[in-house]
Coordinates of C-alpha atoms in Angstrom, one line a residue:
Chain A
M1 CA 8.1 78.9 -11.7
I2 CA 5.8 76.1 -13.4
F3 CA 2.3 75.9 -11.5
G4 CA 0.6 73.8 -14.1
T5 CA -2.4 74.9 -14.5
G6 CA -2.1 75.1 -18.3
I7 CA -1.9 72.2 -18.5
I8 CA -4.6 71.5 -16.2
K9 CA -7.0 73.7 -18.5
G10 CA -5.7 71.9 -21.4
M11 CA -6.9 69.0 -19.3
L12 CA -10.0 69.6 -19.0
V13 CA -10.5 70.6 -22.9
T14 CA -10.1 66.7 -23.6
L15 CA -12.3 65.9 -21.2
K16 CA -14.6 67.9 -22.5
A17 CA -14.0 66.3 -25.7
F18 CA -13.7 62.4 -24.5
L19 CA -17.9 63.5 -23.6
A20 CA -18.8 65.2 -25.8
S21 CA -17.6 61.7 -28.4
Y22 CA -20.0 60.0 -26.2
F23 CA -22.9 62.3 -25.2
K24 CA -23.3 64.8 -28.3
G25 CA -24.6 64.7 -31.8
P26 CA -22.4 64.4 -34.6
H27 CA -22.7 69.0 -35.6
E28 CA -22.4 69.7 -31.5
G29 CA -19.1 68.1 -31.1
G30 CA -19.3 64.9 -31.1
I31 CA -18.1 62.5 -33.3
F32 CA -19.3 62.4 -37.0
T33 CA -17.1 60.1 -38.5
V34 CA -18.9 57.2 -40.0
E35 CA -17.7 53.0 -39.4
Y36 CA -17.3 53.2 -43.4
P37 CA -17.9 49.7 -44.9
E38 CA -21.3 49.4 -43.0
K39 CA -22.2 52.7 -43.5
R40 CA -21.5 55.7 -45.5
L41 CA -21.7 58.9 -46.1
A42 CA -24.1 60.8 -48.8
E43 CA -22.1 61.5 -51.2
K44 CA -21.2 65.2 -52.9
E45 CA -23.2 65.5 -56.5
R46 CA -19.9 66.7 -57.9
F47 CA -17.6 64.7 -56.0
R48 CA -15.7 62.8 -59.2
N49 CA -13.3 59.7 -59.3
F50 CA -12.3 58.0 -62.8
P51 CA -14.0 58.5 -66.0
F52 CA -16.6 56.3 -67.6
L53 CA -18.5 56.5 -71.0
L54 CA -21.8 57.8 -71.4
Y55 CA -24.0 55.7 -73.9
D56 CA -28.4 56.8 -74.3
Q57 CA -30.1 53.7 -74.4
T58 CA -28.0 50.4 -75.7
P59 CA -24.5 50.3 -75.2
E60 CA -23.7 50.5 -79.2
N61 CA -25.2 53.8 -78.9
L62 CA -22.3 55.5 -77.1
R63 CA -21.7 59.4 -77.6
C64 CA -18.2 58.9 -78.1
V65 CA -17.2 59.3 -81.9
A66 CA -13.5 59.1 -81.3
C67 CA -12.4 62.9 -81.5
D68 CA -9.1 62.3 -79.7
I69 CA -9.7 65.6 -77.8
C70 CA -10.0 63.8 -74.0
A71 CA -6.6 62.3 -74.8
K72 CA -4.9 65.0 -76.8
E73 CA -6.1 67.4 -73.3
C74 CA -5.3 65.3 -70.5
P75 CA -2.4 66.0 -68.6
P76 CA -1.0 62.8 -67.8
K77 CA -2.2 61.1 -71.2
C78 CA -3.7 58.2 -69.6
I79 CA -5.9 57.9 -72.9
Y80 CA -5.8 55.9 -75.4
I81 CA -7.9 56.1 -78.3
V82 CA -8.3 54.0 -81.7
R83 CA -10.5 55.1 -84.6
D84 CA -13.3 52.5 -85.4
F85 CA -13.1 51.6 -89.0
D86 CA -16.0 49.6 -91.3
K87 CA -15.0 47.1 -93.6
E88 CA -14.2 49.4 -96.4
G89 CA -12.1 50.7 -94.1
R90 CA -14.3 54.1 -93.7
P91 CA -14.0 55.9 -90.8
L92 CA -16.4 55.4 -88.4
K93 CA -17.9 57.4 -85.5
R94 CA -16.7 54.8 -83.0
P95 CA -13.8 54.2 -80.9
A96 CA -12.6 51.1 -81.6
I97 CA -10.1 51.2 -78.8
F98 CA -10.9 53.3 -75.4
D99 CA -8.8 52.4 -73.0
I100 CA -8.0 54.6 -70.0
D101 CA -5.4 53.5 -67.5
F102 CA -6.5 54.0 -64.1
T103 CA -3.1 53.8 -62.4
V104 CA -1.4 57.0 -64.4
C105 CA -5.6 59.1 -64.2
M106 CA -5.3 61.8 -61.6
N107 CA -9.0 62.0 -62.0
C108 CA -8.5 65.7 -62.9
G109 CA -11.2 65.9 -64.6
I110 CA -10.4 67.9 -67.7
C111 CA -11.5 65.1 -70.2
E112 CA -15.0 65.6 -68.9
E113 CA -14.3 69.6 -69.1
A114 CA -12.9 69.2 -73.1
C115 CA -15.5 66.5 -74.4
P116 CA -17.4 68.5 -76.8
F117 CA -20.0 65.4 -77.4
D118 CA -20.8 65.0 -73.7
A119 CA -19.2 62.2 -74.0
I120 CA -17.0 61.5 -70.8
F121 CA -17.6 62.0 -67.0
M122 CA -16.6 61.7 -64.2
D123 CA -17.8 59.0 -61.9
H124 CA -18.6 58.4 -58.5
E125 CA -17.3 55.0 -58.2
F126 CA -14.4 54.8 -55.8
E127 CA -14.5 50.8 -54.9
I128 CA -11.8 49.5 -57.4
A129 CA -9.4 48.1 -55.7
G130 CA -8.0 45.4 -57.3
P131 CA -5.2 42.6 -57.0
D132 CA -3.9 43.1 -60.4
R133 CA -2.3 46.1 -61.7
Q134 CA -2.0 45.2 -65.8
N135 CA -5.3 43.7 -65.9
K136 CA -7.4 45.3 -63.3
M137 CA -6.6 48.8 -63.6
L138 CA -6.5 49.4 -67.6
Y139 CA -9.4 49.8 -68.2
H140 CA -11.0 49.0 -71.9
R141 CA -14.3 50.3 -73.6
D142 CA -17.0 48.0 -72.3
D143 CA -15.6 48.2 -68.8
L144 CA -16.0 52.0 -69.0
L145 CA -19.4 52.4 -70.7
K146 CA -22.2 53.5 -68.5
S147 CA -26.1 54.4 -69.1
N148 CA -27.0 57.9 -69.0
E149 CA -29.8 56.7 -66.3
Y150 CA -26.8 56.4 -64.1
F151 CA -25.4 59.3 -65.0
N152 CA -28.9 60.8 -63.9
K153 CA -29.0 58.3 -60.4
I154 CA -25.4 59.9 -59.4
R155 CA -25.1 63.8 -60.3
P156 CA -29.0 64.5 -61.2
T157 CA -28.5 67.7 -61.9
D158 CA -25.4 68.0 -64.4
A159 CA -27.2 65.7 -66.2
G160 CA -30.4 67.6 -66.2
A161 CA -28.7 70.1 -67.7
I162 CA -26.9 68.5 -70.7
D163 CA -30.4 66.0 -71.2
A164 CA -31.6 69.7 -71.6
R165 CA -29.2 70.7 -73.6
R166 CA -29.0 68.1 -75.8
R167 CA -32.6 67.9 -76.4
E168 CA -33.1 71.2 -77.3
A169 CA -29.7 71.2 -79.5
E170 CA -31.5 67.8 -81.6
E171 CA -34.8 69.8 -81.9
K172 CA -33.3 72.9 -83.7
K173 CA -31.3 70.6 -85.8
K174 CA -35.1 69.1 -86.6
A175 CA -36.4 72.0 -87.1
A176 CA -34.0 73.5 -89.4
A177 CA -33.5 69.8 -91.2
A178 CA -37.6 70.3 -91.3
Q179 CA -37.5 73.7 -92.7
A180 CA -34.9 72.8 -95.3
V181 CA -36.7 69.8 -96.6
K182 CA -40.2 72.2 -96.5
A183 CA -37.3 74.7 -98.0
K184 CA -36.9 72.9 -101.2
T185 CA -40.2 71.6 -101.6
T186 CA -41.5 74.5 -102.2
Q187 CA -38.8 76.2 -104.0
P188 CA -40.7 77.2 -107.2
Q189 CA -39.0 75.1 -110.0
P190 CA -36.2 77.1 -112.4
E191 CA -38.0 77.4 -115.3
P192 CA -36.0 75.1 -118.3
P193 CA -34.1 76.9 -120.2
K194 CA -36.1 78.0 -123.7
T195 CA -34.2 76.7 -126.9
Chain B
M1 CA 37.0 51.2 -8.8
M2 CA 33.5 52.8 -7.4
E3 CA 35.1 56.1 -7.2
K4 CA 36.6 56.0 -10.3
M5 CA 32.9 55.0 -12.0
F6 CA 31.7 57.9 -10.8
E7 CA 34.2 60.8 -11.2
V8 CA 33.2 63.9 -12.7
Q9 CA 34.9 64.2 -16.6
D10 CA 35.3 67.7 -17.2
P11 CA 32.3 68.0 -20.5
V12 CA 34.3 69.3 -22.8
N13 CA 38.0 67.5 -23.0
H14 CA 36.7 63.7 -22.5
D15 CA 37.3 62.1 -25.0
T16 CA 34.3 61.9 -27.1
Q17 CA 33.5 61.8 -31.0
T18 CA 30.7 63.3 -32.8
L19 CA 28.7 60.8 -34.2
Q20 CA 26.9 61.0 -38.0
V21 CA 22.7 60.4 -37.7
N22 CA 19.9 60.1 -40.6
I23 CA 17.1 61.1 -39.6
G24 CA 14.4 60.0 -42.5
P25 CA 13.9 59.5 -44.9
Q26 CA 11.0 57.4 -44.0
H27 CA 10.1 59.0 -40.3
P28 CA 7.0 60.7 -39.5
S29 CA 8.9 63.7 -38.2
T30 CA 10.3 64.8 -41.6
H31 CA 6.7 65.2 -42.8
G32 CA 7.1 62.5 -45.9
V33 CA 10.0 61.7 -47.6
F34 CA 12.8 63.9 -46.5
R35 CA 16.7 63.2 -45.1
M36 CA 18.2 65.4 -42.2
N37 CA 22.3 64.3 -42.1
V38 CA 23.0 65.1 -38.7
V39 CA 26.2 65.0 -37.0
L40 CA 25.5 65.1 -33.4
D41 CA 27.8 65.5 -30.3
G42 CA 25.7 63.6 -27.6
E43 CA 22.8 65.1 -28.3
T44 CA 24.2 68.3 -29.4
V45 CA 23.7 69.1 -33.5
V46 CA 26.9 70.1 -34.8
S47 CA 26.1 69.8 -38.4
L48 CA 22.9 69.1 -39.9
K49 CA 22.2 68.9 -43.5
P50 CA 19.0 68.4 -45.4
V51 CA 18.9 66.0 -48.1
M52 CA 15.7 66.6 -50.6
G53 CA 14.3 64.7 -53.7
Y54 CA 13.2 61.9 -52.7
L55 CA 9.7 63.1 -54.2
H56 CA 11.1 64.9 -57.2
R57 CA 9.0 64.2 -60.1
N58 CA 9.8 66.9 -62.6
H59 CA 7.3 69.1 -62.0
E60 CA 8.3 72.2 -64.3
Q61 CA 9.5 70.2 -67.2
I62 CA 6.1 67.7 -67.1
A63 CA 4.3 71.8 -67.1
E64 CA 6.5 72.7 -70.5
N65 CA 5.5 69.6 -71.9
I66 CA 1.3 70.5 -71.2
S67 CA -1.4 72.8 -71.8
Y68 CA -1.3 75.9 -69.9
T69 CA -4.5 74.7 -67.8
A70 CA -3.6 71.0 -67.9
S71 CA -0.8 72.3 -65.6
M72 CA -3.7 73.5 -62.7
P73 CA -4.2 70.1 -61.9
Y74 CA -0.2 69.0 -61.4
T75 CA -0.3 72.4 -58.8
D76 CA -2.5 70.8 -56.8
R77 CA -0.2 68.0 -56.4
L78 CA 2.4 70.5 -55.2
D79 CA 1.8 71.7 -51.8
Y80 CA -1.6 69.1 -51.1
F81 CA -3.0 71.0 -48.6
N82 CA -3.7 74.5 -50.4
S83 CA -4.5 73.1 -53.4
M84 CA -6.6 76.5 -54.2
S85 CA -3.2 78.8 -53.2
N86 CA -1.8 77.1 -55.3
N87 CA -4.0 77.3 -58.2
F88 CA -4.5 80.6 -57.4
A89 CA -1.1 81.6 -57.9
W90 CA -0.7 79.9 -61.3
A91 CA -3.8 81.8 -62.3
L92 CA -3.1 85.0 -62.1
A93 CA 0.6 84.4 -63.2
V94 CA -1.6 83.4 -66.4
E95 CA -3.3 86.4 -66.1
K96 CA -0.7 88.5 -66.0
L97 CA 0.7 87.0 -68.6
A98 CA -2.4 86.5 -71.2
N99 CA -3.9 89.8 -69.4
L100 CA -7.0 88.5 -68.9
D101 CA -9.6 89.9 -66.4
V102 CA -11.4 88.2 -64.0
P103 CA -15.4 89.2 -63.0
E104 CA -16.4 89.8 -60.0
R105 CA -18.2 87.3 -58.6
A106 CA -15.2 84.8 -58.8
Q107 CA -12.4 87.3 -57.4
Y108 CA -14.2 86.7 -54.1
I109 CA -14.9 83.2 -54.6
R110 CA -10.9 82.7 -55.1
V111 CA -10.6 84.8 -52.2
I112 CA -13.0 82.7 -49.8
M113 CA -11.2 79.5 -51.1
A114 CA -8.1 81.1 -50.4
E115 CA -8.8 81.9 -46.7
L116 CA -10.3 78.8 -46.5
T117 CA -7.3 76.9 -47.2
R118 CA -5.1 79.0 -45.3
L119 CA -7.3 77.7 -41.9
V120 CA -6.9 74.6 -42.7
N121 CA -2.9 74.5 -43.9
H122 CA -2.5 76.6 -40.2
V123 CA -4.5 74.3 -38.0
S124 CA -3.1 71.4 -38.8
V125 CA 0.1 72.6 -38.8
I126 CA -0.1 73.2 -35.6
G127 CA -1.5 70.1 -34.9
F128 CA 1.4 68.1 -36.4
L129 CA 3.9 70.5 -34.8
L130 CA 2.6 69.6 -31.7
N131 CA 2.6 65.5 -32.9
D132 CA 6.4 66.7 -33.4
L133 CA 6.3 68.1 -29.5
G134 CA 5.7 64.5 -27.8
A135 CA 1.4 65.0 -28.1
F136 CA 1.0 62.7 -30.1
F137 CA -2.5 62.8 -31.6
T138 CA -5.1 65.0 -29.8
P139 CA -4.7 68.3 -31.3
V140 CA -4.0 67.1 -34.5
L141 CA -6.5 65.4 -34.2
Y142 CA -9.0 68.0 -32.6
A143 CA -6.9 69.9 -35.9
F144 CA -8.2 67.6 -38.5
R145 CA -12.1 67.3 -36.8
E146 CA -12.7 71.4 -38.0
R147 CA -10.5 70.7 -41.2
E148 CA -12.6 67.9 -42.1
K149 CA -15.7 70.6 -42.7
I150 CA -14.0 72.8 -44.8
L151 CA -12.5 69.9 -47.0
D152 CA -16.0 69.0 -47.5
I153 CA -16.7 72.0 -48.4
F154 CA -13.6 71.8 -50.9
E155 CA -15.4 68.6 -52.1
E156 CA -18.7 69.9 -53.0
V157 CA -17.4 73.1 -54.3
S158 CA -14.4 71.6 -56.7
G159 CA -15.6 67.2 -56.6
A160 CA -12.5 67.1 -54.7
R161 CA -11.1 67.2 -51.0
M162 CA -7.8 67.7 -51.7
M163 CA -7.2 68.3 -55.5
C164 CA -9.1 70.5 -56.5
N165 CA -8.2 71.9 -59.4
F166 CA -11.2 74.2 -59.3
L167 CA -9.4 77.9 -60.1
R168 CA -9.7 78.9 -64.0
F169 CA -7.6 81.9 -66.1
G170 CA -9.9 84.3 -66.2
G171 CA -12.2 82.7 -63.0
I172 CA -13.1 79.3 -62.2
K173 CA -14.0 76.6 -63.3
R174 CA -17.8 76.4 -62.0
D175 CA -20.4 78.5 -59.9
L176 CA -21.0 77.6 -56.1
P177 CA -23.7 74.7 -55.6
A178 CA -26.2 76.3 -53.8
G179 CA -26.2 76.5 -50.2
T180 CA -23.0 76.3 -49.9
L181 CA -22.5 79.9 -48.9
E182 CA -24.1 79.3 -46.0
R183 CA -22.3 75.7 -45.3
I184 CA -19.1 78.1 -45.2
K185 CA -20.9 80.6 -43.0
E186 CA -21.7 78.2 -40.6
V187 CA -18.3 77.0 -40.4
I188 CA -16.7 80.4 -39.9
Q189 CA -19.0 80.7 -37.3
N190 CA -17.9 77.9 -35.4
F191 CA -14.2 78.4 -36.2
P192 CA -13.7 80.9 -33.1
K193 CA -15.0 78.9 -30.8
F194 CA -12.3 75.7 -32.2
L195 CA -9.9 78.2 -31.9
D196 CA -10.6 79.0 -28.4
E197 CA -11.0 75.4 -26.9
F198 CA -8.0 75.4 -28.9
E199 CA -5.6 78.1 -27.2
T200 CA -6.7 76.8 -24.2
L201 CA -5.0 73.4 -24.9
L202 CA -1.9 74.7 -25.8
T203 CA -1.1 78.0 -25.3
K204 CA -0.6 78.8 -22.0
N205 CA 0.9 75.2 -21.5
E206 CA 3.7 75.0 -19.9
I207 CA 5.6 72.2 -21.4
L208 CA 4.5 74.3 -24.9
C209 CA 6.5 76.8 -23.9
M210 CA 9.4 75.7 -22.3
R211 CA 9.7 73.6 -25.6
C212 CA 9.4 76.0 -27.4
Q213 CA 10.7 79.6 -26.8
N214 CA 13.7 80.3 -27.4
V215 CA 14.3 77.1 -29.3
G216 CA 15.2 78.0 -32.9
V217 CA 15.5 81.6 -33.0
L218 CA 15.7 83.4 -36.4
P219 CA 16.7 86.8 -36.7
A220 CA 15.2 89.5 -38.7
E221 CA 18.1 89.7 -40.5
L222 CA 19.0 86.5 -41.8
A223 CA 15.0 85.6 -42.5
V224 CA 15.2 88.5 -44.4
N225 CA 18.7 87.4 -46.3
A226 CA 17.8 83.7 -46.5
S227 CA 14.3 85.2 -48.7
I228 CA 12.0 83.5 -45.9
T229 CA 8.7 84.1 -46.4
G230 CA 5.3 83.7 -44.7
P231 CA 4.5 82.6 -40.6
M232 CA 8.1 82.2 -40.6
L233 CA 9.3 85.5 -41.7
R234 CA 6.6 87.5 -39.6
A235 CA 7.3 85.5 -36.3
S236 CA 10.5 87.3 -36.8
G237 CA 9.1 90.9 -36.6
V238 CA 9.4 91.9 -40.4
N239 CA 6.2 93.0 -41.8
Y240 CA 5.7 91.7 -45.1
D241 CA 2.7 89.7 -46.8
V242 CA 2.0 89.7 -50.3
R243 CA -1.5 90.2 -49.9
K244 CA -0.9 93.6 -48.0
A245 CA 2.5 94.4 -50.5
D246 CA 1.2 93.2 -53.8
K247 CA -2.7 94.0 -53.2
Y248 CA -3.2 91.0 -55.9
S249 CA -6.6 90.0 -56.9
I250 CA -9.5 91.6 -54.2
Y251 CA -7.3 91.8 -50.7
D252 CA -6.6 95.5 -51.1
R253 CA -10.8 96.0 -50.5
F254 CA -10.8 93.5 -46.9
D255 CA -9.6 95.1 -43.6
F256 CA -7.3 92.8 -42.2
K257 CA -3.8 93.1 -40.0
I258 CA -0.6 90.9 -40.6
P259 CA 0.2 89.5 -36.5
L260 CA 3.7 89.4 -36.3
G261 CA 6.2 88.4 -33.8
Q262 CA 9.0 89.3 -31.7
T263 CA 12.0 86.9 -30.8
G264 CA 11.7 84.7 -34.4
D265 CA 11.3 81.5 -32.2
V266 CA 9.1 78.6 -32.9
Y267 CA 6.3 80.0 -30.0
D268 CA 6.4 83.5 -32.3
R269 CA 5.7 81.0 -35.5
Y270 CA 2.7 78.8 -33.5
Y271 CA 1.2 82.0 -32.1
C272 CA 1.5 83.8 -35.5
R273 CA -0.6 81.2 -37.3
V274 CA -3.1 81.0 -34.7
L275 CA -3.5 84.9 -35.2
E276 CA -3.9 84.5 -39.0
M277 CA -6.4 82.2 -38.5
R278 CA -7.7 84.5 -36.5
E279 CA -7.9 87.6 -39.4
S280 CA -8.0 84.9 -41.9
L281 CA -11.8 84.7 -40.2
K282 CA -12.2 88.4 -40.0
I283 CA -11.2 88.4 -44.7
L284 CA -13.2 85.4 -45.2
Q285 CA -16.4 87.3 -43.2
Q286 CA -15.8 90.6 -45.3
A287 CA -15.9 88.2 -48.3
L288 CA -19.3 86.7 -47.0
R289 CA -20.4 89.4 -47.0
D290 CA -19.7 91.6 -50.1
I291 CA -20.0 89.2 -52.5
P292 CA -22.8 89.4 -55.4
V293 CA -25.3 86.9 -55.3
T294 CA -25.3 86.2 -59.1
G295 CA -22.2 87.0 -61.6
E296 CA -20.1 85.5 -64.8
I297 CA -18.2 83.4 -63.1
I298 CA -15.2 83.4 -65.8
S299 CA -14.1 86.2 -68.4
K300 CA -15.8 86.5 -71.5
K301 CA -12.4 86.1 -73.3
M302 CA -11.7 83.1 -71.6
A303 CA -14.9 81.3 -71.6
P304 CA -14.2 79.2 -74.9
F305 CA -11.5 78.0 -74.4
V306 CA -12.8 75.9 -71.1
K307 CA -13.7 73.5 -73.5
A308 CA -10.6 73.3 -75.6
P309 CA -7.5 74.2 -73.0
R310 CA -4.8 73.5 -76.4
N311 CA -6.1 76.3 -78.1
F312 CA -5.3 78.9 -75.1
K313 CA -2.1 80.4 -76.7
P314 CA -1.1 84.0 -74.7
P315 CA 1.1 86.1 -76.5
V316 CA 4.9 86.1 -76.7
G317 CA 6.0 87.5 -73.1
E318 CA 7.0 86.5 -69.2
A319 CA 5.2 87.2 -66.1
Y320 CA 5.9 86.3 -62.3
G321 CA 2.3 85.7 -60.2
R322 CA 2.7 85.3 -56.3
V323 CA 0.0 85.0 -53.6
E324 CA 0.5 84.5 -50.3
A325 CA 0.1 80.8 -49.9
P326 CA -0.3 80.2 -46.4
K327 CA 3.4 78.6 -46.7
G328 CA 5.0 81.7 -47.8
E329 CA 5.3 83.5 -51.2
L330 CA 4.7 81.2 -53.7
G331 CA 5.0 81.8 -57.2
F332 CA 4.8 81.1 -60.6
Y333 CA 7.2 82.3 -63.1
V334 CA 6.3 81.8 -66.9
V335 CA 7.8 82.8 -70.0
S336 CA 5.2 82.4 -73.0
D337 CA 6.6 81.5 -76.8
G338 CA 3.3 81.9 -78.4
T339 CA 2.4 78.2 -78.5
P340 CA 0.2 76.5 -76.3
Q341 CA 3.1 75.0 -73.8
P342 CA 5.0 77.5 -71.3
W343 CA 8.2 78.0 -72.8
R344 CA 9.6 78.1 -69.6
Y345 CA 7.7 77.3 -66.1
H346 CA 9.0 78.0 -63.2
V347 CA 7.9 77.4 -59.1
R348 CA 9.0 79.4 -56.5
A349 CA 8.3 77.5 -53.9
P350 CA 7.8 78.8 -50.3
S351 CA 8.1 75.4 -48.3
L352 CA 11.8 75.1 -50.2
I353 CA 13.2 77.7 -49.6
N354 CA 12.3 78.2 -46.3
L355 CA 14.0 75.2 -45.8
T356 CA 17.2 76.3 -46.6
I357 CA 17.4 77.7 -43.3
L358 CA 17.2 74.7 -40.9
E359 CA 20.8 74.5 -40.0
D360 CA 21.1 77.6 -38.7
L361 CA 18.1 77.5 -36.9
C362 CA 18.8 73.6 -35.5
I363 CA 23.0 74.2 -34.4
G364 CA 23.2 74.4 -30.5
H365 CA 19.9 72.4 -29.7
K366 CA 18.6 68.9 -29.1
V367 CA 17.8 66.8 -31.5
A368 CA 14.7 66.7 -29.5
D369 CA 14.6 70.1 -30.9
A370 CA 15.5 70.3 -34.3
I371 CA 12.0 68.2 -35.0
V372 CA 10.1 70.8 -33.4
I373 CA 12.4 73.5 -35.8
L374 CA 11.9 71.3 -38.5
G375 CA 8.0 71.1 -37.3
S376 CA 7.4 75.0 -37.5
I377 CA 8.8 75.5 -40.8
D378 CA 5.8 74.2 -41.8
I379 CA 7.4 72.0 -44.6
V380 CA 5.0 70.0 -47.6
L381 CA 7.6 67.9 -49.0
G382 CA 5.7 67.8 -52.5
E383 CA 6.8 71.3 -52.5
V384 CA 10.4 71.0 -51.6
D385 CA 10.6 68.6 -54.1
H386 CA 8.3 70.2 -57.1

């Protein structure tokens, strides 16, 4: 036998939610969705979308050395790298081609994890929709470049930690080099063999 | 003339024929691209053949060609509602294979994430079940409201709402950011209130009871023979939960119960999930109480391989790691030949195996009930067609 009490009680719940949506704040049971293009939610620092390449100071000074590790580790193999060569045909420590196909990339972040040179990171940029798949979604080296300041802006804790680590390593390197130079100069010259 | 029109015909012998109808693949009630080839007698289902494979994407073959860690983001895409559980199962399988330990704090974080995933899954599956019943969007949006809060936590922790890719072999990818545990606690504190409200809305609703009770009854024996797992099996009254049966990870430390159904109908499956969420909350509370404040998050043996996943070569052998995923027993069978890629990789997908019972449940019911039964099985096509 149906009395409908369950339905009426349920209706009261929906009525409560309906009223709450008008009169309550977002964390007290009201609406907490935002009207997207006008309003935006604060970005989470770890949010990851497509990767970008990092450079220090000037775009010529990019950290990537074209070691090809990220391309090998990439699960869907969306990275394509060709090493640059100088005029005499010697390999340079920078990529001539660095393409990422954003239609294939699945934003997993393994390139960032695997990169030994802190050169590739996951971006927060997500509004990249375009009308053309071939030309818009295949990102070349120059499209991917972003500055260290930008990285510091979007991911302050990560960037701070990485910068500190790099600075420390550089100082160590400098100190070691200075010591080596010092050792070289102070080392007693071996006496010339007597004849 | 009029008399002939209103002549009552013998329902058995009247001159009708069965009708073959395709429900899906582009139908909102099939939860993805899934087709049911239904033969109907009037409105009654005579036979039902599930047609799958529209979302097949060679998951196992892909995994056999890439490194072990690189499979991790692919497991997210199996059951995209529960990526953390999928990561968990794959990590357990490889940890068994390579004999790795997991640090204490990482274990707790894994369990917290897995149980949050269960809340996400159950709450949204109940919402969608109500959608299938015809209660359009009110329950599902209430459910999604709560899911949203948990997904925010996932985003904060791993960087992505659904494709988390958070676990690593021997630990987790990164430690929790500051303040996350407090936010998880807050979500858990508010969740029972929401569940009570949700139950007031649904559990004693007469229409829900009429539509769900004694519909799609799955007898315990048939469920066991068809190797059904998860809430569907427990709704039929079989006490089998991998968290209790296998005691993987640190589940032996928590005190929780396994809710069981009696009849195994759609209503029991719904109610089992509600009760399971309450048990999950208990586990979460205990885990949040006991979690070590600091500690390692990845085992020392695996730490070098985070930077170089392709150098990770587990010893020759085979292993099967399983977890109680929200949908059932999710297992990964992996055979290693000592190279960076697995030689064989197999997924025991709970959605796929639970779906095999669909015809037995639906025969004799009306078409509208077949939709509800499909909804109560709780499938995700990413996992069915892996």
